[in-house]
Short mmCIF file of C-alpha atoms and ligand atoms in Angstrom, two decimals:
data_model
loop_
_atom_site.label_atom_id
_atom_site.label_comp_id
_atom_site.label_asym_id
_atom_site.label_seq_id
_atom_site.Cartn_x
_atom_site.Cartn_y
_atom_site.Cartn_z
CA MET A 1188 -6.75 24.30 18.43
CA ARG A 1189 -7.34 20.54 19.45
CA THR A 1190 -4.30 18.57 18.37
CA ILE A 1191 -4.70 15.86 15.73
CA LEU A 1192 -2.61 12.32 16.02
CA LEU A 1193 -0.94 11.52 11.85
CA ASN A 1194 0.48 8.55 14.07
CA PRO A 1195 -0.50 4.77 13.06
CA GLY A 1196 -2.47 4.99 16.41
CA PRO A 1197 -3.92 5.86 19.07
CA VAL A 1198 -5.91 7.80 16.99
CA THR A 1199 -8.72 11.89 16.81
CA LEU A 1200 -10.71 10.58 18.49
CA SER A 1201 -14.81 11.82 17.54
CA PRO A 1202 -16.47 13.18 20.42
CA ARG A 1203 -19.18 10.41 20.82
CA VAL A 1204 -16.26 8.16 21.11
CA ARG A 1205 -14.88 10.30 24.11
CA GLU A 1206 -18.04 10.81 25.78
CA ALA A 1207 -18.74 6.95 25.53
CA MET A 1208 -15.85 6.76 27.49
CA LEU A 1209 -17.94 8.55 31.27
CA GLY A 1210 -20.67 5.30 31.03
CA PRO A 1211 -22.52 4.18 33.88
CA ASP A 1212 -19.46 2.86 36.28
CA LEU A 1213 -19.52 -0.95 35.65
CA CYS A 1214 -18.99 -4.80 36.65
CA HIS A 1215 -17.29 -6.75 34.86
CA ARG A 1216 -19.65 -9.85 36.78
CA GLU A 1217 -23.27 -8.75 36.13
CA PRO A 1218 -25.40 -8.52 32.90
CA GLU A 1219 -24.99 -5.62 31.73
CA PHE A 1220 -21.48 -6.10 30.33
CA ALA A 1221 -21.86 -9.62 29.40
CA ALA A 1222 -24.52 -7.16 26.71
CA LEU A 1223 -22.09 -4.95 25.93
CA GLN A 1224 -19.15 -7.56 25.75
CA ASP A 1225 -21.77 -9.86 23.74
CA LYS A 1226 -22.68 -6.64 21.13
CA ILE A 1227 -18.64 -5.96 20.41
CA ARG A 1228 -17.89 -9.47 20.04
CA ARG A 1229 -21.22 -9.78 16.97
CA GLN A 1230 -19.80 -6.69 15.75
CA LEU A 1231 -16.73 -7.20 14.84
CA LEU A 1232 -17.67 -10.46 12.87
CA GLU A 1233 -20.41 -8.57 11.45
CA ILE A 1234 -17.34 -6.00 9.49
CA HIS A 1235 -16.51 -8.74 7.16
CA ALA A 1236 -19.93 -10.26 7.35
CA LEU A 1237 -18.35 -13.91 9.37
CA ASP A 1238 -20.70 -16.86 10.43
CA PRO A 1239 -20.08 -16.60 14.28
CA ALA A 1240 -20.61 -20.85 14.03
CA ARG A 1241 -17.06 -20.97 12.11
CA TRP A 1242 -15.54 -17.93 13.52
CA ALA A 1243 -15.30 -15.85 17.40
CA ALA A 1244 -14.20 -13.06 18.21
CA ILE A 1245 -12.21 -12.80 21.11
CA LEU A 1246 -11.54 -9.38 24.02
CA LEU A 1247 -8.53 -9.00 25.65
CA THR A 1248 -7.43 -5.87 27.67
CA GLY A 1249 -4.16 -5.03 26.04
CA SER A 1250 -2.86 -3.30 22.97
CA GLY A 1251 -2.70 -5.05 19.58
CA THR A 1252 0.45 -6.58 20.29
CA ALA A 1253 -1.35 -8.77 23.32
CA ALA A 1254 -3.21 -9.76 21.28
CA VAL A 1255 -0.41 -10.74 18.09
CA GLU A 1256 0.78 -12.26 21.13
CA ALA A 1257 -2.32 -14.36 22.43
CA MET A 1258 -3.43 -15.71 18.89
CA VAL A 1259 0.87 -16.63 17.38
CA SER A 1260 1.02 -18.77 22.14
CA SER A 1261 -2.34 -20.10 21.89
CA LEU A 1262 -3.05 -21.58 17.99
CA VAL A 1263 0.32 -22.49 17.40
CA PRO A 1264 -0.13 -26.12 18.51
CA LEU A 1265 2.90 -28.06 21.35
CA ASP A 1266 4.38 -30.05 18.33
CA GLY A 1267 3.29 -27.40 15.50
CA ARG A 1268 6.17 -24.84 13.64
CA LEU A 1269 5.77 -21.39 12.61
CA LEU A 1270 7.49 -19.68 9.67
CA VAL A 1271 7.33 -15.95 10.12
CA ILE A 1272 7.70 -13.97 6.64
CA GLU A 1273 9.21 -10.57 7.96
CA ASN A 1274 9.66 -6.78 5.85
CA GLY A 1275 9.58 -4.18 8.68
CA VAL A 1276 9.40 -4.37 13.10
CA TYR A 1277 6.47 -6.26 13.40
CA GLY A 1278 7.15 -9.42 11.58
CA GLU A 1279 10.10 -9.13 13.92
CA ARG A 1280 8.50 -8.59 16.89
CA ILE A 1281 6.10 -11.73 15.75
CA SER A 1282 9.89 -13.79 15.57
CA ASN A 1283 10.63 -12.66 19.25
CA ILE A 1284 7.17 -13.28 20.34
CA ALA A 1285 7.86 -16.99 18.92
CA ARG A 1286 11.38 -17.27 20.58
CA ARG A 1287 9.97 -16.50 23.46
CA HIS A 1288 7.42 -18.55 23.67
CA GLY A 1289 10.04 -21.51 22.77
CA ILE A 1290 7.72 -22.61 19.73
CA ALA A 1291 9.57 -23.98 16.27
CA ALA A 1292 9.72 -21.25 13.89
CA GLU A 1293 11.48 -20.46 11.19
CA ARG A 1294 11.44 -17.25 9.74
CA VAL A 1295 12.09 -15.34 5.89
CA GLU A 1296 13.71 -12.64 6.21
CA HIS A 1297 12.98 -9.59 4.14
CA PRO A 1298 15.06 -5.87 3.36
CA TRP A 1299 12.70 -3.24 5.47
CA LEU A 1300 11.82 -1.98 2.23
CA ALA A 1301 11.18 -5.19 -0.30
CA ARG A 1302 7.95 -6.82 -1.50
CA LEU A 1303 7.71 -10.89 -0.21
CA ASP A 1304 9.35 -12.90 -2.00
CA LEU A 1305 7.37 -15.08 -2.79
CA PRO A 1306 9.86 -18.44 -5.14
CA ARG A 1307 11.76 -17.86 -1.45
CA ILE A 1308 8.97 -18.22 0.79
CA LYS A 1309 7.85 -20.99 -1.17
CA ALA A 1310 11.56 -23.03 -1.13
CA VAL A 1311 10.96 -22.63 1.88
CA LEU A 1312 7.52 -24.05 2.40
CA GLN A 1313 8.81 -26.95 0.53
CA ASN A 1314 12.40 -28.14 1.87
CA SER A 1315 11.62 -27.01 5.54
CA GLY A 1316 8.75 -27.38 6.39
CA PRO A 1317 6.18 -28.79 7.30
CA PHE A 1318 4.84 -26.37 9.42
CA SER A 1319 1.21 -25.94 11.14
CA HIS A 1320 1.42 -21.91 10.68
CA VAL A 1321 1.91 -19.15 8.33
CA ALA A 1322 2.69 -15.45 10.00
CA VAL A 1323 2.48 -12.43 8.90
CA VAL A 1324 2.24 -8.89 8.83
CA HIS A 1325 -0.56 -7.25 6.65
CA HIS A 1326 0.22 -3.66 6.38
CA GLU A 1327 3.42 -3.13 7.79
CA THR A 1328 3.52 0.08 9.17
CA THR A 1329 7.16 0.73 8.82
CA SER A 1330 7.17 1.32 5.79
CA GLY A 1331 3.14 1.41 5.12
CA ARG A 1332 4.00 -1.54 2.40
CA LEU A 1333 0.39 -3.53 1.77
CA ASN A 1334 1.57 -6.78 1.88
CA ASP A 1335 0.31 -9.02 -0.97
CA LEU A 1336 -1.26 -11.37 0.63
CA GLN A 1337 -3.30 -13.34 -2.52
CA GLU A 1338 -0.38 -15.06 -3.53
CA LEU A 1339 1.15 -15.66 0.38
CA ALA A 1340 -2.74 -17.51 0.40
CA ASP A 1341 -2.23 -19.47 -2.28
CA VAL A 1342 1.25 -21.06 -1.55
CA CYS A 1343 0.12 -21.64 2.33
CA ALA A 1344 -3.19 -23.17 1.47
CA ALA A 1345 -0.82 -25.79 -1.02
CA HIS A 1346 1.61 -26.46 1.99
CA GLY A 1347 -1.42 -27.16 4.58
CA ALA A 1348 -0.41 -24.06 6.32
CA GLY A 1349 -2.81 -22.29 8.39
CA LEU A 1350 -2.55 -18.21 8.01
CA LEU A 1351 -2.05 -16.40 11.26
CA LEU A 1352 -2.37 -12.92 10.30
CA ASP A 1353 -1.21 -9.66 11.96
CA ALA A 1354 -4.09 -7.11 10.67
CA VAL A 1355 -3.41 -4.64 13.81
CA SER A 1356 -2.89 -1.93 10.98
CA SER A 1357 -5.80 -3.42 8.29
CA PHE A 1358 -8.52 -4.40 10.38
CA GLY A 1359 -11.33 -2.26 9.40
CA ALA A 1360 -9.64 -0.09 6.33
CA GLU A 1361 -8.52 -3.07 4.45
CA GLU A 1362 -9.94 -5.89 1.99
CA ILE A 1363 -9.08 -8.71 4.40
CA ASP A 1364 -10.82 -12.14 2.91
CA PHE A 1365 -12.12 -14.88 4.68
CA SER A 1366 -13.25 -17.05 2.92
CA GLY A 1367 -10.24 -16.99 0.37
CA TRP A 1368 -6.94 -16.72 2.51
CA PRO A 1369 -6.11 -19.88 4.70
CA LEU A 1370 -7.03 -17.85 7.80
CA THR A 1371 -7.07 -19.32 10.91
CA ALA A 1372 -6.83 -16.57 13.09
CA MET A 1373 -5.92 -12.51 13.03
CA ALA A 1374 -4.84 -10.23 15.69
CA ALA A 1375 -5.78 -6.27 16.04
CA THR A 1376 -6.87 -3.60 17.59
CA ALA A 1377 -9.00 -0.83 18.43
CA ASN A 1378 -7.40 1.93 18.52
CA LYS A 1379 -6.71 1.96 14.60
CA CYS A 1380 -8.24 1.94 11.91
CA LEU A 1381 -11.68 1.13 14.32
CA HIS A 1382 -10.63 4.69 16.02
CA GLY A 1383 -11.65 3.41 19.32
CA VAL A 1384 -9.15 3.95 22.59
CA PRO A 1385 -6.03 2.20 23.19
CA GLY A 1386 -7.26 -0.45 25.86
CA THR A 1387 -9.00 -3.73 23.84
CA ALA A 1388 -8.17 -5.64 20.97
CA PHE A 1389 -8.66 -8.72 19.80
CA VAL A 1390 -8.72 -12.03 18.07
CA ILE A 1391 -10.96 -12.75 15.12
CA ALA A 1392 -10.09 -17.10 14.75
CA GLN A 1393 -12.11 -20.12 13.44
CA ARG A 1394 -13.34 -22.17 16.21
CA ASP A 1395 -12.27 -25.78 15.03
CA ALA A 1396 -8.85 -23.73 15.16
CA LEU A 1397 -8.54 -23.34 18.51
CA ALA A 1398 -10.91 -25.97 19.24
CA THR A 1399 -7.73 -27.87 18.58
CA ALA A 1400 -5.19 -26.33 19.53
CA THR A 1401 -6.25 -26.50 22.94
CA GLU A 1402 -2.63 -27.91 24.76
CA ALA A 1403 -0.92 -24.66 23.19
CA CYS A 1404 -2.12 -22.21 25.53
CA ARG A 1405 1.36 -21.17 26.61
CA THR A 1406 0.47 -18.76 29.07
CA VAL A 1407 -2.21 -17.48 31.16
CA TYR A 1408 -3.11 -14.02 31.24
CA LEU A 1409 -3.04 -14.47 26.94
CA ASP A 1410 -5.12 -17.97 26.35
CA LEU A 1411 -7.27 -17.17 23.75
CA GLN A 1412 -9.00 -20.56 23.99
CA ALA A 1413 -9.69 -19.93 28.59
CA TYR A 1414 -11.49 -16.16 26.66
CA LEU A 1415 -13.38 -18.60 24.70
CA ARG A 1416 -14.40 -20.22 26.90
CA ASN A 1417 -15.64 -17.25 29.48
CA GLN A 1418 -16.78 -15.05 26.38
CA ASP A 1419 -19.30 -18.36 25.29
CA GLN A 1420 -21.07 -18.01 28.58
CA GLN A 1421 -20.80 -14.50 28.73
CA GLY A 1422 -18.21 -13.98 30.95
CA THR A 1423 -14.78 -13.15 30.76
CA PRO A 1424 -11.54 -14.12 33.36
CA PHE A 1425 -10.44 -11.15 34.03
CA THR A 1426 -11.11 -7.94 34.68
CA GLN A 1427 -11.60 -6.10 31.18
CA SER A 1428 -11.40 -2.21 30.77
CA VAL A 1429 -14.93 -1.42 30.59
CA GLN A 1430 -14.35 2.41 29.86
CA THR A 1431 -12.25 0.93 26.24
CA PHE A 1432 -15.64 -1.47 25.54
CA TYR A 1433 -17.85 2.15 26.28
CA ALA A 1434 -15.00 3.34 23.18
CA LEU A 1435 -15.03 0.87 21.15
CA SER A 1436 -18.92 0.34 20.43
CA ALA A 1437 -19.35 3.25 20.34
CA ALA A 1438 -16.84 3.09 17.66
CA LEU A 1439 -18.38 0.09 15.95
CA ASP A 1440 -21.53 1.70 15.08
CA GLU A 1441 -19.97 4.94 13.74
CA LEU A 1442 -17.82 2.32 11.72
CA GLU A 1443 -22.15 0.12 10.27
CA GLU A 1444 -23.13 3.84 10.37
CA GLU A 1445 -20.69 4.91 7.78
CA GLY A 1446 -20.87 2.57 5.39
CA GLY A 1447 -18.79 -0.23 6.92
CA TRP A 1448 -14.66 -0.95 6.06
CA LYS A 1449 -14.86 -0.22 2.01
CA ALA A 1450 -16.47 3.15 3.38
CA ARG A 1451 -13.70 3.34 5.22
CA ARG A 1452 -10.78 2.65 2.56
CA GLU A 1453 -12.07 4.87 0.41
CA CYS A 1454 -12.49 7.45 2.86
CA TYR A 1455 -8.69 6.75 3.71
CA ARG A 1456 -7.83 6.97 0.30
CA SER A 1457 -8.43 9.89 -0.33
CA ARG A 1458 -6.97 11.11 2.52
CA MET A 1459 -3.86 9.87 1.90
CA SER A 1460 -4.03 11.11 -2.16
CA ARG A 1461 -4.73 14.27 -1.00
CA VAL A 1462 -1.85 14.41 1.52
CA ARG A 1463 0.67 12.64 -1.85
CA GLN A 1464 -0.22 14.79 -4.15
CA HIS A 1465 0.42 18.11 -1.85
CA LEU A 1466 3.34 17.10 -0.61
CA LEU A 1467 4.72 16.00 -4.25
CA THR A 1468 3.43 19.68 -5.09
CA LEU A 1469 6.56 20.61 -2.22
CA GLY A 1470 8.45 17.97 -3.58
CA ILE A 1471 8.63 15.71 -0.87
CA SER A 1472 8.52 11.86 -2.49
CA PRO A 1473 6.96 8.77 -1.22
CA LEU A 1474 8.86 6.03 -0.03
CA LEU A 1475 6.53 3.90 -2.25
CA GLY A 1476 4.79 4.42 -5.21
CA GLU A 1477 0.63 4.63 -4.61
CA GLY A 1478 -0.08 0.95 -5.69
CA GLU A 1479 1.94 -0.82 -3.38
CA SER A 1480 1.69 1.17 -0.12
CA SER A 1481 -1.64 0.73 2.06
CA CYS A 1482 -4.60 3.49 2.29
CA VAL A 1483 -3.36 3.58 6.61
CA LEU A 1484 -0.55 5.15 6.48
CA ASN A 1485 2.45 5.76 4.21
CA ALA A 1486 5.68 7.08 5.25
CA PHE A 1487 7.95 9.71 2.49
CA HIS A 1488 10.67 11.00 2.85
CA LEU A 1489 12.39 13.59 4.60
CA PRO A 1490 12.65 17.04 2.94
CA GLU A 1491 16.43 18.22 2.10
CA GLY A 1492 17.49 20.54 4.86
CA LEU A 1493 15.43 19.17 7.50
CA ASP A 1494 15.61 16.43 10.50
CA TYR A 1495 12.64 14.32 11.50
CA PRO A 1496 12.75 16.64 14.84
CA ALA A 1497 12.84 19.92 13.24
CA LEU A 1498 9.61 18.49 11.39
CA HIS A 1499 8.13 16.83 13.59
CA ASP A 1500 8.16 19.95 15.78
CA GLU A 1501 6.93 22.31 13.49
CA LEU A 1502 4.04 20.16 13.03
CA LYS A 1503 2.89 19.83 16.23
CA ALA A 1504 3.27 23.38 16.90
CA ARG A 1505 0.72 24.12 14.61
CA GLY A 1506 -1.63 21.16 15.91
CA PHE A 1507 -0.21 17.85 13.70
CA ILE A 1508 1.65 14.85 14.86
CA ILE A 1509 3.65 12.86 12.78
CA TYR A 1510 5.02 9.15 13.46
CA ALA A 1511 8.68 8.87 12.80
CA GLY A 1512 10.11 6.26 10.41
CA GLN A 1513 12.04 3.34 13.22
CA SER A 1514 15.76 2.36 13.93
CA THR A 1515 17.66 3.19 10.45
CA LEU A 1516 14.79 4.89 8.73
CA ALA A 1517 13.90 7.64 11.33
CA ARG A 1518 16.43 9.53 9.43
CA GLN A 1519 15.25 9.04 6.09
CA ILE A 1520 11.81 9.53 6.58
CA PHE A 1521 8.41 10.52 8.40
CA ARG A 1522 5.05 8.80 8.59
CA ILE A 1523 2.03 10.08 8.08
CA SER A 1524 -1.49 7.65 8.59
CA THR A 1525 -5.12 8.87 7.78
CA MET A 1526 -7.16 7.23 10.78
CA GLY A 1527 -8.79 8.68 12.88
CA ASP A 1528 -12.00 11.94 13.17
CA LEU A 1529 -10.55 13.59 10.64
CA SER A 1530 -12.16 16.84 8.75
CA GLU A 1531 -11.10 18.29 5.28
CA THR A 1532 -10.79 21.73 7.16
CA ASP A 1533 -8.07 19.40 9.24
CA LEU A 1534 -6.44 18.65 5.77
CA ASP A 1535 -6.55 22.16 4.39
CA ARG A 1536 -4.83 23.07 7.72
CA LEU A 1537 -2.23 19.37 7.25
CA CYS A 1538 -1.92 21.33 3.19
CA ALA A 1539 -1.40 24.64 4.33
CA ALA A 1540 1.27 23.84 7.41
CA PHE A 1541 3.84 21.49 5.58
CA ASP A 1542 2.92 24.58 3.33
CA ALA A 1543 4.81 27.12 5.82
CA ILE A 1544 7.48 25.39 7.02
CA ILE A 1545 8.84 24.34 4.01
CA HIS A 1546 8.59 27.48 2.01
CA LYS A 1547 10.18 29.15 5.67
CA GLY A 1548 13.52 26.40 5.21
CA GLN A 1549 13.74 28.22 1.28
CA ALA A 1550 13.51 31.61 2.52
CA SER A 1551 16.52 30.30 5.41
CA HIS A 1552 18.51 29.48 2.37
C1 PLP B 2722 0.23 -1.30 15.91
C2 PLP B 2722 0.55 -2.05 15.04
C3 PLP B 2722 1.16 -3.07 16.05
C4 PLP B 2722 0.74 -3.61 17.57
O1 PLP B 2722 1.65 -2.30 18.73
P1 PLP B 2722 1.04 -1.94 19.64
O2 PLP B 2722 1.35 -1.27 20.37
O3 PLP B 2722 1.16 -3.07 20.84
O4 PLP B 2722 -0.03 -1.53 19.59
C5 PLP B 2722 1.67 -4.33 15.58
N1 PLP B 2722 1.66 -4.80 14.43
C6 PLP B 2722 0.90 -3.62 13.66
C7 PLP B 2722 1.40 -4.50 12.36
C8 PLP B 2722 0.91 -2.29 13.83
O5 PLP B 2722 1.00 -1.80 13.61
#
């Protein structure tokens, strides 16, 4: 029995992605690597039909946070100011990144379960500006909330601030309006909605913004301008994780063949709706309404009389890995992601596993 990962990355791999990692040994200074890198960069832009003259996909070796840190530290100019919108762990992490790099930043804090407070954000932009950039998380994985970015995008555009988007847990499955939002850049990773393996992360950025922020690059390893210069010339400044490149390349082929990001969103929606409905029949209710949740991950209240470690262990014994809530939410919720190579049979088994665990708990009372 294979173990199914229902945590928000890494995901359950398809056989094709797993086998891709067994490709030939490859030196990152050889033309075969350059061709692989070019292919991945091209395919990443093709997901949203982006013009390669305007946008660049830049590949890094690291987890999603590496891409977020590269984006923030390379794109906020030395004389720029950043406004960070926080409504969960990952928004707070962006503030931490800004602080470590000495970037002039202000925060608009929200409770973890709150939707974005647009009037308050607007007031800060108006009264404490100007800000060169606003950083926000698209899908706040802490709660499963898909932040409504349309209004925020309008407000940013009105105040001349570029958006720096943490799209780590949304890129490839949720809508990102590259032409309508004032996006400077977004960061994501291979091992969430794209179904690759951990080890490769990337930033998709406006070429113009990278060209004008060249003095910003605050680190040696996460200097996006250096990566861009090298990757545009079929090179790489540092050794890349070759095997995870193989895996990402295969995963991008699969995404394309399955019909792209919209098809993936439909697939995730149908999986999530099945899980939500089934858990409701067992008295397990979702933390957020369907309309405010992402299709990628939902949080659920822990069932009465069952704490997270017990639920986790019961499910693990049946072949499923779920995810705990963070910090104070650890005692209240559990999280289930829809990402990865899951079949209908896997979902049937998951529902049956929940049935067995909940009924067992009821029988013992
Ligand atoms: C997973 C995730 C990250 C990155 O986490 P890593 O552990 O570095 O891969 C960043 N932001 C969001 C919203 C995430 O879900």
